[in-house]
């Protein structure tokens, strides 16, 4: 089973963990069927009064066929989801060193604050007079983001990082249009997140790659060489995806400005520099901020995120609806062109309502808790921890870019595995057996077999030391005789390696009733 | 640099115990979320071989490195943060404490306590996107169940793992239709929520695509069939529409298909699907919906969860994440994210979308709520919503000067008032503590529809609330 890339082709029966049980369960590791296999359409876990059967106003549109939705009674539902939850790794349960994803601690105070009825139980279209406190929070989170980044304004509505990118690039497009410029090309370094070229292409920009230098950075001379009359913007991640602060970022910004273009900075790695350096000071025109990374809102198994985008003086006027304007110390909500004042030229609307309010309240609680001093300390600790991991591993692992200090994450390549037969993927899967979530693998694409490690500021030194010791042990084992620790990994997780090729070849994306025999 | 020998676990435990347990007096910032002590920091800097932390910021030009704290408050304890946040929260009127009839794209429904408890399980709340499927089967199985629930609810063949919300899903649906038909013109019904139409229009404007947006369909008599032509990639129709009217999608699908266009059906109130014909049964090619109604609080507009369903033949043109079934090395059933060759991290500028997330936790909440309801519960919930709305519509319609515009509706309808609707809403909120609905002028300013009010009635309203609304409106006009 599985192909040569996916590894194990046969179960490893000699392992004690393979001992059979009657149920197929192993103590706390319990199999759980699908709701469609255990539920019934007539079962419900919600008690509702019986309808009185009044006259219908549905016209001819009443539903005709059954829906086929199983229900579970409350105890069954609780057990189903609790059992499923136990098949997940989480930051609450262990170190989660996913580079570029920032799996830091998610404070529970944030959760409590987001659930205050005054925030959670408020409708986005209530009269503005009944949601003054909600607007205060939107404005205050915005004020912090503007101050921390040294920018002019912020658009709060983007729903996630990639959505914030879209907002920033739309603002740039609107600004180019307003100046009557036809500059359809966007420069994107090869090391960029995949969202950068995808975002630019989505709104009709042509993407032109800029090479990364051998030291992992982008050089102003390469940017200048790529700039011509048609270039309207540059998208650069800083600190970059190799975990390096771009040393020439200010010069690069100046070069794109001199050519009449704009500088979009991917703010995914802002968490390395909060309170240390302000993107506005190195020439950024637009930058999204992943509240779920830098400001600790939970990742929730893949969202929801939030991606407010800060804007420079040059782009502030183009912030989309709805936005909040401060007037005499009070926030004013501008939802449509009827509320726009002179000098404001919003480019349109990105989403139905005001953005991810539930994430704003969490981020607000996080920012208030840390304060200016704590935010700076958190950045420093994140950078310190990444460099500590690097120092403790660099004799056994291979650093593609040894000439620059790391920021909040350290990038290794797979040269240290050369000739061992062990791949980055195998190494990552072996980490699972040791109780760790793997680091980010095979990203960024500019190095071979990338391993991007981001420990974050949330780990104690003891936790980092155990992690480092584990990775060292694995690195040495990879060079040893017995490769099964890698090739068969993971052995102790709820599932062994999954056959992704099979999943993609004949996609089964929905449960279907087994056909009657 | 000296090599480090692997440290045994037991050594580390001992080492950890040697760390002083009392707060380190040298610690610069007492901060409950940061485990490192000043002693740790000094040891780590020494191990790295640098003098101070700023040596690690050596690539930052010296004149850009801040030498002072920014002009923001300093760290606060939990109690103080709670006090500040609670004061802001107290300035808002909550839906549960007022007779509440506000809808138009977000709805007040009762969410069972179990839902919020389960989504706060650490393993769901603090897990990342399931890129390592062996240790994220919990999230993946939930997504597979969610996709099936959504597809069944819509009577569609396939659904993705969710979008940011309904409105952004609508924008993505139009782009998907453009890819499939290789045409670049979308026709938008005048019954489509204006915010959704603006999201689509903004995206289309930026991508230089064409949008034909019909006038607000107040009377329910728009001739959308006439707007569909050979250039049309898709026609976007909401049902129940923004005025609450239930739309017969079948003839629109028929006309669209006749000219090679797709029907994108939009649903902003998914509870309606417990009572009305699903878009999939009426020929829709893509269905997008706002899933907030199930499992998710109003939350002043987000985070919500976008539902996105399509026909199987178009699956490779779908945006967003997809979870698929497979087997592991021992032949056991398992789930993985699949068809990722559509996505930005693989395809970069050729991706179907720039989306790199879904609304994971909100999708989980949706799925748990729907599992608790089951078909029996959902259809009953829908019936309760409908009959509460019928009661209010009949009572309001009996007030002289008030006219209910809808012939059909589910739990939301539009009334024509003899007064300005926004002023009435403000007055009832201030004087009576009643949140009466959404004035159409809030959604369509300048459209000359200032006398229209959209009223949503859900199971959360009591008979007293409903009577209070009717009495207050009767009194005020």
PDB file of C-alpha atoms in Angstrom, chain B residues 39-137:
ATOM      1  CA  UNK B  39      18.380  33.544  33.348  1.00  0.00           C
ATOM      2  CA  UNK B  40      17.145  31.419  30.435  1.00  0.00           C
ATOM      3  CA  UNK B  41      17.561  34.310  28.067  1.00  0.00           C
ATOM      4  CA  UNK B  42      21.127  34.934  29.190  1.00  0.00           C
ATOM      5  CA  UNK B  43      21.997  31.255  28.816  1.00  0.00           C
ATOM      6  CA  UNK B  44      20.425  31.073  25.378  1.00  0.00           C
ATOM      7  CA  UNK B  45      22.224  34.181  24.153  1.00  0.00           C
ATOM      8  CA  UNK B  46      25.477  32.676  25.409  1.00  0.00           C
ATOM      9  CA  UNK B  47      24.749  29.404  23.617  1.00  0.00           C
ATOM     10  CA  UNK B  48      24.070  31.317  20.414  1.00  0.00           C
ATOM     11  CA  UNK B  49      27.241  33.292  20.991  1.00  0.00           C
ATOM     12  CA  UNK B  50      25.908  36.820  20.877  1.00  0.00           C
ATOM     13  CA  UNK B  51      26.058  39.657  23.381  1.00  0.00           C
ATOM     14  CA  UNK B  52      22.456  40.760  23.337  1.00  0.00           C
ATOM     15  CA  UNK B  53      19.197  40.228  21.545  1.00  0.00           C
ATOM     16  CA  UNK B  54      19.763  43.102  19.136  1.00  0.00           C
ATOM     17  CA  UNK B  55      22.719  41.245  17.681  1.00  0.00           C
ATOM     18  CA  UNK B  56      20.127  38.880  16.188  1.00  0.00           C
ATOM     19  CA  UNK B  57      18.452  41.895  14.554  1.00  0.00           C
ATOM     20  CA  UNK B  58      21.733  42.770  12.837  1.00  0.00           C
ATOM     21  CA  UNK B  59      20.107  42.755   9.399  1.00  0.00           C
ATOM     22  CA  UNK B  60      17.779  45.561  10.442  1.00  0.00           C
ATOM     23  CA  UNK B  61      19.398  48.895   9.558  1.00  0.00           C
ATOM     24  CA  UNK B  62      20.394  50.570  12.824  1.00  0.00           C
ATOM     25  CA  UNK B  63      18.310  53.671  12.178  1.00  0.00           C
ATOM     26  CA  UNK B  64      15.161  51.564  11.769  1.00  0.00           C
ATOM     27  CA  UNK B  65      15.583  49.546  14.957  1.00  0.00           C
ATOM     28  CA  UNK B  66      13.379  51.172  17.592  1.00  0.00           C
ATOM     29  CA  UNK B  67      15.171  52.401  20.682  1.00  0.00           C
ATOM     30  CA  UNK B  68      12.005  53.108  22.636  1.00  0.00           C
ATOM     31  CA  UNK B  69       8.689  51.490  23.430  1.00  0.00           C
ATOM     32  CA  UNK B  70       5.835  52.491  21.150  1.00  0.00           C
ATOM     33  CA  UNK B  71       3.189  54.851  22.449  1.00  0.00           C
ATOM     34  CA  UNK B  72       0.800  52.185  23.690  1.00  0.00           C
ATOM     35  CA  UNK B  73      -0.225  50.986  27.158  1.00  0.00           C
ATOM     36  CA  UNK B  74       1.977  48.551  29.049  1.00  0.00           C
ATOM     37  CA  UNK B  75       1.235  44.954  30.024  1.00  0.00           C
ATOM     38  CA  UNK B  76      -1.886  44.302  32.113  1.00  0.00           C
ATOM     39  CA  UNK B  77      -3.071  41.483  34.322  1.00  0.00           C
ATOM     40  CA  UNK B  78      -6.051  39.338  33.437  1.00  0.00           C
ATOM     41  CA  UNK B  79      -8.407  41.181  35.773  1.00  0.00           C
ATOM     42  CA  UNK B  80      -7.651  44.565  34.271  1.00  0.00           C
ATOM     43  CA  UNK B  81      -8.072  43.325  30.703  1.00  0.00           C
ATOM     44  CA  UNK B  82     -11.436  41.810  31.627  1.00  0.00           C
ATOM     45  CA  UNK B  83     -12.546  45.092  33.144  1.00  0.00           C
ATOM     46  CA  UNK B  84     -11.639  47.086  30.029  1.00  0.00           C
ATOM     47  CA  UNK B  85     -13.202  44.643  27.601  1.00  0.00           C
ATOM     48  CA  UNK B  86     -16.349  44.248  29.671  1.00  0.00           C
ATOM     49  CA  UNK B  87     -16.920  47.999  29.615  1.00  0.00           C
ATOM     50  CA  UNK B  88     -16.846  48.046  25.845  1.00  0.00           C
ATOM     51  CA  UNK B  89     -19.139  45.020  25.693  1.00  0.00           C
ATOM     52  CA  UNK B  90     -21.621  46.693  28.037  1.00  0.00           C
ATOM     53  CA  UNK B  91     -22.128  49.554  25.579  1.00  0.00           C
ATOM     54  CA  UNK B  92     -23.796  47.221  23.064  1.00  0.00           C
ATOM     55  CA  UNK B  93     -27.390  46.018  23.031  1.00  0.00           C
ATOM     56  CA  UNK B  94     -27.431  42.235  22.750  1.00  0.00           C
ATOM     57  CA  UNK B  95     -29.873  40.239  20.667  1.00  0.00           C
ATOM     58  CA  UNK B  96     -30.902  38.046  23.597  1.00  0.00           C
ATOM     59  CA  UNK B  97     -31.972  40.942  25.779  1.00  0.00           C
ATOM     60  CA  UNK B  98     -34.309  42.661  23.321  1.00  0.00           C
ATOM     61  CA  UNK B  99     -37.245  41.719  21.146  1.00  0.00           C
ATOM     62  CA  UNK B 100     -35.044  41.067  18.125  1.00  0.00           C
ATOM     63  CA  UNK B 101     -36.005  40.997  14.436  1.00  0.00           C
ATOM     64  CA  UNK B 102     -32.750  41.859  12.638  1.00  0.00           C
ATOM     65  CA  UNK B 103     -31.685  39.596   9.754  1.00  0.00           C
ATOM     66  CA  UNK B 104     -30.656  40.356   6.174  1.00  0.00           C
ATOM     67  CA  UNK B 105     -27.758  37.937   5.997  1.00  0.00           C
ATOM     68  CA  UNK B 106     -27.128  37.063   9.658  1.00  0.00           C
ATOM     69  CA  UNK B 107     -29.649  35.431  11.941  1.00  0.00           C
ATOM     70  CA  UNK B 108     -30.236  35.016  15.650  1.00  0.00           C
ATOM     71  CA  UNK B 109     -30.759  31.330  16.391  1.00  0.00           C
ATOM     72  CA  UNK B 110     -30.382  29.341  19.565  1.00  0.00           C
ATOM     73  CA  UNK B 111     -27.110  27.428  19.629  1.00  0.00           C
ATOM     74  CA  UNK B 112     -27.024  24.426  21.997  1.00  0.00           C
ATOM     75  CA  UNK B 113     -24.465  24.708  24.819  1.00  0.00           C
ATOM     76  CA  UNK B 114     -22.827  21.510  23.591  1.00  0.00           C
ATOM     77  CA  UNK B 115     -21.637  23.235  20.416  1.00  0.00           C
ATOM     78  CA  UNK B 116     -19.590  25.919  22.111  1.00  0.00           C
ATOM     79  CA  UNK B 117     -18.208  23.442  24.602  1.00  0.00           C
ATOM     80  CA  UNK B 118     -17.018  21.025  21.944  1.00  0.00           C
ATOM     81  CA  UNK B 119     -15.401  23.609  19.687  1.00  0.00           C
ATOM     82  CA  UNK B 120     -13.326  24.733  22.669  1.00  0.00           C
ATOM     83  CA  UNK B 121     -11.701  21.317  22.966  1.00  0.00           C
ATOM     84  CA  UNK B 122      -7.992  22.147  22.758  1.00  0.00           C
ATOM     85  CA  UNK B 123      -7.495  19.571  20.046  1.00  0.00           C
ATOM     86  CA  UNK B 124      -9.944  21.348  17.732  1.00  0.00           C
ATOM     87  CA  UNK B 125      -9.317  24.929  18.847  1.00  0.00           C
ATOM     88  CA  UNK B 126      -5.517  24.951  18.824  1.00  0.00           C
ATOM     89  CA  UNK B 127      -4.719  22.665  15.914  1.00  0.00           C
ATOM     90  CA  UNK B 128      -3.458  23.890  12.550  1.00  0.00           C
ATOM     91  CA  UNK B 129      -4.701  23.049   9.068  1.00  0.00           C
ATOM     92  CA  UNK B 130      -4.493  19.245   8.797  1.00  0.00           C
ATOM     93  CA  UNK B 131      -1.354  19.048   6.665  1.00  0.00           C
ATOM     94  CA  UNK B 132      -0.074  16.067   8.696  1.00  0.00           C
ATOM     95  CA  UNK B 133      -3.061  13.750   8.330  1.00  0.00           C
ATOM     96  CA  UNK B 134      -1.753  11.020  10.652  1.00  0.00           C
ATOM     97  CA  UNK B 135      -2.190  13.335  13.652  1.00  0.00           C
ATOM     98  CA  UNK B 136      -5.175  15.394  12.485  1.00  0.00           C
ATOM     99  CA  UNK B 137      -7.749  12.741  11.674  1.00  0.00           C
TER     100      UNK B 137
END
